[in-house]
mmCIF file of N, CA and C in Angstrom:
data_model
loop_
_atom_site.group_PDB
_atom_site.id
_atom_site.type_symbol
_atom_site.label_atom_id
_atom_site.label_comp_id
_atom_site.label_asym_id
_atom_site.label_seq_id
_atom_site.Cartn_x
_atom_site.Cartn_y
_atom_site.Cartn_z
ATOM 1 N N CYS A 90 99.568 -44.783 -97.575
ATOM 2 C CA CYS A 90 100.780 -44.721 -96.787
ATOM 3 C C CYS A 90 100.424 -44.823 -95.306
ATOM 4 N N TYR A 91 101.355 -45.329 -94.587
ATOM 5 C CA TYR A 91 101.226 -45.307 -93.139
ATOM 6 C C TYR A 91 102.616 -45.145 -92.538
ATOM 7 N N GLY A 92 102.656 -44.706 -91.315
ATOM 8 C CA GLY A 92 103.922 -44.507 -90.625
ATOM 9 C C GLY A 92 103.753 -43.607 -89.428
ATOM 10 N N SER A 93 104.790 -43.554 -88.630
ATOM 11 C CA SER A 93 104.717 -42.784 -87.392
ATOM 12 C C SER A 93 104.854 -41.279 -87.626
ATOM 13 N N ASP A 94 105.524 -40.880 -88.707
ATOM 14 C CA ASP A 94 105.644 -39.466 -89.056
ATOM 15 C C ASP A 94 105.955 -39.355 -90.553
ATOM 16 N N LEU A 95 106.021 -38.148 -91.066
ATOM 17 C CA LEU A 95 106.207 -37.928 -92.510
ATOM 18 C C LEU A 95 107.530 -38.460 -93.043
ATOM 19 N N LYS A 96 108.533 -38.601 -92.219
ATOM 20 C CA LYS A 96 109.838 -39.095 -92.672
ATOM 21 C C LYS A 96 109.921 -40.619 -92.650
ATOM 22 N N ASN A 97 108.927 -41.268 -92.080
ATOM 23 C CA ASN A 97 108.949 -42.726 -91.967
ATOM 24 C C ASN A 97 107.671 -43.348 -92.509
ATOM 25 N N LEU A 98 107.265 -42.927 -93.718
ATOM 26 C CA LEU A 98 106.047 -43.450 -94.337
ATOM 27 C C LEU A 98 106.354 -44.704 -95.135
ATOM 28 N N VAL A 99 105.403 -45.616 -95.133
ATOM 29 C CA VAL A 99 105.500 -46.833 -95.934
ATOM 30 C C VAL A 99 104.440 -46.737 -97.035
ATOM 31 N N TYR A 100 104.887 -46.838 -98.301
ATOM 32 C CA TYR A 100 103.985 -46.780 -99.448
ATOM 33 C C TYR A 100 103.197 -48.078 -99.537
ATOM 34 N N VAL A 101 101.877 -47.968 -99.637
ATOM 35 C CA VAL A 101 101.013 -49.143 -99.674
ATOM 36 C C VAL A 101 100.537 -49.433 -101.094
ATOM 37 N N GLY A 102 100.134 -48.429 -101.870
ATOM 38 C CA GLY A 102 99.655 -48.673 -103.229
ATOM 39 C C GLY A 102 98.849 -47.504 -103.770
ATOM 40 N N ASN A 103 98.317 -47.682 -104.968
ATOM 41 C CA ASN A 103 97.502 -46.683 -105.656
ATOM 42 C C ASN A 103 96.056 -47.137 -105.708
ATOM 43 N N VAL A 104 95.167 -46.166 -105.819
ATOM 44 C CA VAL A 104 93.753 -46.433 -106.028
ATOM 45 C C VAL A 104 93.328 -45.618 -107.238
ATOM 46 N N ALA A 105 92.627 -46.244 -108.157
ATOM 47 C CA ALA A 105 92.105 -45.541 -109.333
ATOM 48 C C ALA A 105 90.587 -45.635 -109.334
ATOM 49 N N ILE A 106 89.957 -44.536 -109.680
ATOM 50 C CA ILE A 106 88.501 -44.497 -109.744
ATOM 51 C C ILE A 106 88.115 -44.088 -111.158
ATOM 52 N N MET A 107 87.180 -44.820 -111.733
ATOM 53 C CA MET A 107 86.715 -44.500 -113.083
ATOM 54 C C MET A 107 85.208 -44.348 -113.071
ATOM 55 N N ASP A 108 84.747 -43.261 -113.638
ATOM 56 C CA ASP A 108 83.315 -43.037 -113.799
ATOM 57 C C ASP A 108 82.919 -43.683 -115.114
ATOM 58 N N PRO A 109 82.212 -44.818 -115.087
ATOM 59 C CA PRO A 109 81.934 -45.533 -116.335
ATOM 60 C C PRO A 109 80.984 -44.775 -117.255
ATOM 61 N N ILE A 110 81.122 -45.046 -118.536
ATOM 62 C CA ILE A 110 80.217 -44.484 -119.539
ATOM 63 C C ILE A 110 78.847 -45.123 -119.334
ATOM 64 N N ARG A 111 77.806 -44.316 -119.321
ATOM 65 C CA ARG A 111 76.450 -44.843 -119.136
ATOM 66 C C ARG A 111 76.107 -45.809 -120.264
ATOM 67 N N ASN A 112 75.319 -46.806 -119.943
ATOM 68 C CA ASN A 112 74.983 -47.870 -120.902
ATOM 69 C C ASN A 112 74.362 -47.353 -122.197
ATOM 70 N N GLU A 113 73.536 -46.317 -122.109
ATOM 71 C CA GLU A 113 72.819 -45.836 -123.294
ATOM 72 C C GLU A 113 73.668 -44.929 -124.190
ATOM 73 N N VAL A 114 74.813 -44.480 -123.721
ATOM 74 C CA VAL A 114 75.596 -43.493 -124.468
ATOM 75 C C VAL A 114 76.173 -44.032 -125.776
ATOM 76 N N PRO A 115 76.804 -45.226 -125.820
ATOM 77 C CA PRO A 115 77.346 -45.698 -127.105
ATOM 78 C C PRO A 115 76.284 -45.793 -128.207
ATOM 79 N N GLU A 116 75.116 -46.291 -127.871
ATOM 80 C CA GLU A 116 74.042 -46.394 -128.873
ATOM 81 C C GLU A 116 73.574 -45.007 -129.314
ATOM 82 N N THR A 117 73.500 -44.071 -128.384
ATOM 83 C CA THR A 117 73.092 -42.707 -128.717
ATOM 84 C C THR A 117 74.098 -42.054 -129.652
ATOM 85 N N VAL A 118 75.378 -42.209 -129.361
ATOM 86 C CA VAL A 118 76.426 -41.642 -130.221
ATOM 87 C C VAL A 118 76.338 -42.259 -131.615
ATOM 88 N N HIS A 119 76.140 -43.568 -131.691
ATOM 89 C CA HIS A 119 76.015 -44.256 -132.975
ATOM 90 C C HIS A 119 74.815 -43.711 -133.762
ATOM 91 N N THR A 120 73.693 -43.518 -133.094
ATOM 92 C CA THR A 120 72.490 -42.981 -133.746
ATOM 93 C C THR A 120 72.740 -41.567 -134.264
ATOM 94 N N LEU A 121 73.420 -40.755 -133.475
ATOM 95 C CA LEU A 121 73.741 -39.395 -133.920
ATOM 96 C C LEU A 121 74.586 -39.430 -135.191
ATOM 97 N N HIS A 122 75.606 -40.287 -135.202
ATOM 98 C CA HIS A 122 76.468 -40.405 -136.389
ATOM 99 C C HIS A 122 75.691 -40.899 -137.603
ATOM 100 N N GLN A 123 74.817 -41.870 -137.416
ATOM 101 C CA GLN A 123 74.007 -42.387 -138.525
ATOM 102 C C GLN A 123 73.137 -41.300 -139.142
ATOM 103 N N ASN A 124 72.751 -40.334 -138.329
ATOM 104 C CA ASN A 124 71.887 -39.258 -138.798
ATOM 105 C C ASN A 124 72.659 -37.976 -139.099
ATOM 106 N N SER A 125 73.980 -38.114 -139.271
ATOM 107 C CA SER A 125 74.864 -36.993 -139.632
ATOM 108 C C SER A 125 74.785 -35.833 -138.646
ATOM 109 N N ILE A 126 74.600 -36.156 -137.374
ATOM 110 C CA ILE A 126 74.588 -35.143 -136.326
ATOM 111 C C ILE A 126 75.955 -35.155 -135.650
ATOM 112 N N ARG A 127 76.602 -34.012 -135.671
ATOM 113 C CA ARG A 127 77.942 -33.888 -135.112
ATOM 114 C C ARG A 127 77.872 -33.686 -133.613
ATOM 115 N N LEU A 128 78.743 -34.355 -132.902
ATOM 116 C CA LEU A 128 78.780 -34.309 -131.452
ATOM 117 C C LEU A 128 80.029 -33.576 -130.984
ATOM 118 N N VAL A 129 79.853 -32.669 -130.031
ATOM 119 C CA VAL A 129 80.976 -32.013 -129.366
ATOM 120 C C VAL A 129 80.799 -32.264 -127.875
ATOM 121 N N MET A 130 81.772 -32.925 -127.276
ATOM 122 C CA MET A 130 81.725 -33.190 -125.843
ATOM 123 C C MET A 130 82.402 -32.032 -125.115
ATOM 124 N N ILE A 131 81.681 -31.454 -124.161
ATOM 125 C CA ILE A 131 82.211 -30.357 -123.351
ATOM 126 C C ILE A 131 82.250 -30.864 -121.913
ATOM 127 N N THR A 132 83.439 -30.901 -121.342
ATOM 128 C CA THR A 132 83.618 -31.523 -120.041
ATOM 129 C C THR A 132 84.616 -30.760 -119.184
ATOM 130 N N GLY A 133 84.545 -30.991 -117.910
ATOM 131 C CA GLY A 133 85.526 -30.439 -116.993
ATOM 132 C C GLY A 133 86.719 -31.366 -116.798
ATOM 133 N N ASP A 134 86.634 -32.563 -117.393
ATOM 134 C CA ASP A 134 87.705 -33.553 -117.253
ATOM 135 C C ASP A 134 89.007 -33.074 -117.879
ATOM 136 N N SER A 135 90.093 -33.786 -117.564
ATOM 137 C CA SER A 135 91.394 -33.501 -118.173
ATOM 138 C C SER A 135 91.376 -33.907 -119.643
ATOM 139 N N LYS A 136 92.367 -33.445 -120.383
ATOM 140 C CA LYS A 136 92.464 -33.779 -121.807
ATOM 141 C C LYS A 136 92.583 -35.285 -122.007
ATOM 142 N N ASN A 137 93.452 -35.950 -121.243
ATOM 143 C CA ASN A 137 93.646 -37.393 -121.432
ATOM 144 C C ASN A 137 92.364 -38.181 -121.218
ATOM 145 N N ILE A 138 91.635 -37.850 -120.173
ATOM 146 C CA ILE A 138 90.381 -38.557 -119.902
ATOM 147 C C ILE A 138 89.357 -38.263 -120.987
ATOM 148 N N ALA A 139 89.207 -36.995 -121.345
ATOM 149 C CA ALA A 139 88.220 -36.609 -122.355
ATOM 150 C C ALA A 139 88.504 -37.261 -123.708
ATOM 151 N N VAL A 140 89.761 -37.240 -124.137
ATOM 152 C CA VAL A 140 90.127 -37.843 -125.426
ATOM 153 C C VAL A 140 89.929 -39.355 -125.379
ATOM 154 N N SER A 141 90.255 -39.978 -124.270
ATOM 155 C CA SER A 141 90.047 -41.421 -124.127
ATOM 156 C C SER A 141 88.572 -41.775 -124.283
ATOM 157 N N ILE A 142 87.700 -41.013 -123.654
ATOM 158 C CA ILE A 142 86.260 -41.250 -123.776
ATOM 159 C C ILE A 142 85.813 -41.018 -125.215
ATOM 160 N N GLY A 143 86.304 -39.945 -125.826
ATOM 161 C CA GLY A 143 85.958 -39.656 -127.220
ATOM 162 C C GLY A 143 86.351 -40.783 -128.155
ATOM 163 N N HIS A 144 87.528 -41.360 -127.941
ATOM 164 C CA HIS A 144 87.969 -42.500 -128.760
ATOM 165 C C HIS A 144 87.083 -43.721 -128.511
ATOM 166 N N LYS A 145 86.810 -44.017 -127.255
ATOM 167 C CA LYS A 145 85.974 -45.175 -126.914
ATOM 168 C C LYS A 145 84.600 -45.084 -127.541
ATOM 169 N N LEU A 146 84.063 -43.862 -127.597
ATOM 170 C CA LEU A 146 82.720 -43.678 -128.148
ATOM 171 C C LEU A 146 82.729 -43.445 -129.655
ATOM 172 N N GLY A 147 83.912 -43.295 -130.235
ATOM 173 C CA GLY A 147 84.026 -43.213 -131.683
ATOM 174 C C GLY A 147 83.743 -41.860 -132.303
ATOM 175 N N PHE A 148 83.785 -40.782 -131.534
ATOM 176 C CA PHE A 148 83.547 -39.478 -132.148
ATOM 177 C C PHE A 148 84.770 -38.564 -132.133
ATOM 178 N N HIS A 149 85.898 -39.055 -131.638
ATOM 179 C CA HIS A 149 87.125 -38.253 -131.669
ATOM 180 C C HIS A 149 88.206 -39.061 -132.368
ATOM 181 N N GLY A 150 88.628 -38.565 -133.527
ATOM 182 C CA GLY A 150 89.637 -39.272 -134.310
ATOM 183 C C GLY A 150 90.792 -38.370 -134.659
ATOM 184 N N PRO A 151 91.662 -38.840 -135.556
ATOM 185 C CA PRO A 151 92.877 -38.088 -135.889
ATOM 186 C C PRO A 151 92.616 -36.735 -136.552
ATOM 187 N N ASN A 152 91.457 -36.560 -137.155
ATOM 188 C CA ASN A 152 91.152 -35.282 -137.810
ATOM 189 C C ASN A 152 90.419 -34.312 -136.896
ATOM 190 N N ASN A 153 90.181 -34.723 -135.657
ATOM 191 C CA ASN A 153 89.471 -33.883 -134.703
ATOM 192 C C ASN A 153 90.441 -33.191 -133.765
ATOM 193 N N VAL A 154 89.967 -32.113 -133.167
ATOM 194 C CA VAL A 154 90.777 -31.311 -132.263
ATOM 195 C C VAL A 154 90.111 -31.299 -130.889
ATOM 196 N N ALA A 155 90.931 -31.329 -129.844
ATOM 197 C CA ALA A 155 90.463 -31.131 -128.476
ATOM 198 C C ALA A 155 91.047 -29.813 -127.986
ATOM 199 N N ILE A 156 90.198 -28.937 -127.468
ATOM 200 C CA ILE A 156 90.670 -27.647 -126.957
ATOM 201 C C ILE A 156 90.256 -27.501 -125.495
ATOM 202 N N SER A 157 90.997 -26.681 -124.778
ATOM 203 C CA SER A 157 90.719 -26.468 -123.353
ATOM 204 C C SER A 157 89.953 -25.171 -123.142
ATOM 205 N N GLY A 158 89.365 -25.070 -121.967
ATOM 206 C CA GLY A 158 88.721 -23.821 -121.587
ATOM 207 C C GLY A 158 89.703 -22.663 -121.605
ATOM 208 N N ASP A 159 90.933 -22.902 -121.177
ATOM 209 C CA ASP A 159 91.961 -21.846 -121.218
ATOM 210 C C ASP A 159 92.240 -21.390 -122.645
ATOM 211 N N MET A 160 92.243 -22.334 -123.580
ATOM 212 C CA MET A 160 92.467 -21.971 -124.988
ATOM 213 C C MET A 160 91.319 -21.090 -125.487
ATOM 214 N N ILE A 161 90.095 -21.423 -125.085
ATOM 215 C CA ILE A 161 88.935 -20.614 -125.481
ATOM 216 C C ILE A 161 89.082 -19.198 -124.935
ATOM 217 N N ASP A 162 89.553 -19.087 -123.688
ATOM 218 C CA ASP A 162 89.738 -17.764 -123.082
ATOM 219 C C ASP A 162 90.716 -16.907 -123.871
ATOM 220 N N ASN A 163 91.652 -17.529 -124.570
ATOM 221 C CA ASN A 163 92.672 -16.794 -125.308
ATOM 222 C C ASN A 163 92.342 -16.610 -126.788
ATOM 223 N N MET A 164 91.147 -17.001 -127.202
ATOM 224 C CA MET A 164 90.732 -16.862 -128.603
ATOM 225 C C MET A 164 89.757 -15.704 -128.752
ATOM 226 N N THR A 165 89.767 -15.144 -129.942
ATOM 227 C CA THR A 165 88.708 -14.197 -130.277
ATOM 228 C C THR A 165 87.449 -14.993 -130.561
ATOM 229 N N ASP A 166 86.304 -14.327 -130.552
ATOM 230 C CA ASP A 166 85.054 -15.014 -130.880
ATOM 231 C C ASP A 166 85.118 -15.602 -132.285
ATOM 232 N N GLN A 167 85.704 -14.844 -133.220
ATOM 233 C CA GLN A 167 85.809 -15.334 -134.596
ATOM 234 C C GLN A 167 86.774 -16.516 -134.676
ATOM 235 N N GLY A 168 87.874 -16.461 -133.928
ATOM 236 C CA GLY A 168 88.823 -17.572 -133.913
ATOM 237 C C GLY A 168 88.184 -18.851 -133.403
ATOM 238 N N LEU A 169 87.383 -18.742 -132.342
ATOM 239 C CA LEU A 169 86.670 -19.911 -131.818
ATOM 240 C C LEU A 169 85.653 -20.404 -132.836
ATOM 241 N N CYS A 170 84.953 -19.491 -133.448
ATOM 242 C CA CYS A 170 83.961 -19.856 -134.466
ATOM 243 C C CYS A 170 84.618 -20.640 -135.603
ATOM 244 N N ASP A 171 85.757 -20.176 -136.081
ATOM 245 C CA ASP A 171 86.472 -20.856 -137.162
ATOM 246 C C ASP A 171 86.984 -22.227 -136.719
ATOM 247 N N MET A 172 87.480 -22.312 -135.504
ATOM 248 C CA MET A 172 88.065 -23.560 -135.017
ATOM 249 C C MET A 172 87.009 -24.641 -134.735
ATOM 250 N N MET A 173 85.799 -24.247 -134.394
ATOM 251 C CA MET A 173 84.781 -25.211 -133.966
ATOM 252 C C MET A 173 84.426 -26.233 -135.041
ATOM 253 N N MET A 174 84.745 -25.965 -136.276
ATOM 254 C CA MET A 174 84.424 -26.925 -137.337
ATOM 255 C C MET A 174 85.226 -28.215 -137.183
ATOM 256 N N ASN A 175 86.346 -28.183 -136.478
ATOM 257 C CA ASN A 175 87.179 -29.376 -136.295
ATOM 258 C C ASN A 175 87.232 -29.862 -134.847
ATOM 259 N N VAL A 176 86.593 -29.147 -133.943
ATOM 260 C CA VAL A 176 86.652 -29.495 -132.526
ATOM 261 C C VAL A 176 85.600 -30.559 -132.206
ATOM 262 N N SER A 177 86.035 -31.613 -131.520
ATOM 263 C CA SER A 177 85.075 -32.618 -131.049
ATOM 264 C C SER A 177 85.048 -32.689 -129.529
ATOM 265 N N ILE A 178 86.065 -32.103 -128.872
ATOM 266 C CA ILE A 178 86.129 -32.138 -127.410
ATOM 267 C C ILE A 178 86.595 -30.796 -126.878
ATOM 268 N N VAL A 179 85.884 -30.309 -125.871
ATOM 269 C CA VAL A 179 86.315 -29.154 -125.095
ATOM 270 C C VAL A 179 86.499 -29.660 -123.672
ATOM 271 N N TYR A 180 87.734 -29.598 -123.171
ATOM 272 C CA TYR A 180 88.045 -30.135 -121.850
ATOM 273 C C TYR A 180 88.431 -29.005 -120.894
ATOM 274 N N ARG A 181 88.416 -29.336 -119.605
ATOM 275 C CA ARG A 181 88.702 -28.357 -118.551
ATOM 276 C C ARG A 181 87.905 -27.075 -118.783
ATOM 277 N N SER A 182 86.594 -27.274 -119.001
ATOM 278 C CA SER A 182 85.733 -26.146 -119.326
ATOM 279 C C SER A 182 84.791 -25.820 -118.169
ATOM 280 N N SER A 183 84.245 -24.631 -118.232
ATOM 281 C CA SER A 183 83.272 -24.147 -117.259
ATOM 282 C C SER A 183 81.967 -23.846 -117.997
ATOM 283 N N PRO A 184 80.892 -23.557 -117.271
ATOM 284 C CA PRO A 184 79.644 -23.171 -117.942
ATOM 285 C C PRO A 184 79.829 -21.989 -118.898
ATOM 286 N N ARG A 185 80.712 -21.059 -118.547
ATOM 287 C CA ARG A 185 80.992 -19.910 -119.426
ATOM 288 C C ARG A 185 81.554 -20.374 -120.771
ATOM 289 N N HIS A 186 82.443 -21.376 -120.742
ATOM 290 C CA HIS A 186 83.007 -21.905 -121.980
ATOM 291 C C HIS A 186 81.941 -22.601 -122.804
ATOM 292 N N LYS A 187 81.046 -23.308 -122.140
ATOM 293 C CA LYS A 187 79.965 -23.985 -122.857
ATOM 294 C C LYS A 187 79.145 -22.983 -123.655
ATOM 295 N N MET A 188 78.819 -21.859 -123.034
ATOM 296 C CA MET A 188 78.020 -20.855 -123.730
ATOM 297 C C MET A 188 78.783 -20.245 -124.898
ATOM 298 N N LYS A 189 80.085 -20.046 -124.745
ATOM 299 C CA LYS A 189 80.881 -19.511 -125.859
ATOM 300 C C LYS A 189 80.898 -20.497 -127.027
ATOM 301 N N VAL A 190 80.997 -21.796 -126.721
ATOM 302 C CA VAL A 190 80.989 -22.820 -127.771
ATOM 303 C C VAL A 190 79.632 -22.828 -128.475
ATOM 304 N N ILE A 191 78.551 -22.802 -127.708
ATOM 305 C CA ILE A 191 77.203 -22.786 -128.293
ATOM 306 C C ILE A 191 77.038 -21.579 -129.207
ATOM 307 N N LYS A 192 77.455 -20.409 -128.748
ATOM 308 C CA LYS A 192 77.333 -19.195 -129.567
ATOM 309 C C LYS A 192 78.183 -19.284 -130.832
ATOM 310 N N ALA A 193 79.371 -19.872 -130.731
ATOM 311 C CA ALA A 193 80.240 -20.018 -131.908
ATOM 312 C C ALA A 193 79.591 -20.953 -132.934
ATOM 313 N N LEU A 194 78.994 -22.045 -132.458
ATOM 314 C CA LEU A 194 78.318 -22.967 -133.379
ATOM 315 C C LEU A 194 77.102 -22.305 -134.014
ATOM 316 N N GLN A 195 76.331 -21.575 -133.223
ATOM 317 C CA GLN A 195 75.163 -20.894 -133.760
ATOM 318 C C GLN A 195 75.558 -19.830 -134.775
ATOM 319 N N LYS A 196 76.685 -19.174 -134.543
ATOM 320 C CA LYS A 196 77.167 -18.172 -135.489
ATOM 321 C C LYS A 196 77.480 -18.810 -136.842
ATOM 322 N N ARG A 197 77.898 -20.069 -136.812
ATOM 323 C CA ARG A 197 78.169 -20.806 -138.060
ATOM 324 C C ARG A 197 76.901 -21.430 -138.621
ATOM 325 N N LYS A 198 75.765 -21.036 -138.087
ATOM 326 C CA LYS A 198 74.447 -21.520 -138.533
ATOM 327 C C LYS A 198 74.265 -23.009 -138.233
ATOM 328 N N LYS A 199 74.821 -23.459 -137.118
ATOM 329 C CA LYS A 199 74.667 -24.840 -136.673
ATOM 330 C C LYS A 199 73.698 -24.859 -135.500
ATOM 331 N N TYR A 200 72.857 -25.870 -135.480
ATOM 332 C CA TYR A 200 71.987 -26.057 -134.320
ATOM 333 C C TYR A 200 72.832 -26.611 -133.186
ATOM 334 N N ALA A 201 72.552 -26.156 -131.989
ATOM 335 C CA ALA A 201 73.339 -26.616 -130.841
ATOM 336 C C ALA A 201 72.413 -26.817 -129.646
ATOM 337 N N THR A 202 72.686 -27.860 -128.890
ATOM 338 C CA THR A 202 71.918 -28.146 -127.691
ATOM 339 C C THR A 202 72.843 -28.665 -126.616
ATOM 340 N N LEU A 203 72.455 -28.487 -125.374
ATOM 341 C CA LEU A 203 73.219 -29.001 -124.240
ATOM 342 C C LEU A 203 72.411 -30.094 -123.563
ATOM 343 N N ARG A 204 73.126 -31.068 -123.022
ATOM 344 C CA ARG A 204 72.472 -32.080 -122.199
ATOM 345 C C ARG A 204 73.256 -32.208 -120.934
#
């Protein structure tokens, strides 16, 4: 926008910025799936962005669930543990949420790692 004051602004346009998926990621996701390794993406991104990336990479489908950091805050440890079997994306999360997810997976006797 430009103009002499806030009441006389002229709209110029929108700008969109996209952080592209790294070149090696699609092949890595494919290799994980071939070896029956389940992937959970934990990100600070919005739900729409996170789900879009999950679809593009092929690990988030109609039977998967995306949960937010706020949802984790409102769950019991057991509730999160039970839900993690269907979760493929955790969005709007913090490092604290990452640790809760790791602990929930480990409680279910699943190996978990962060990258």
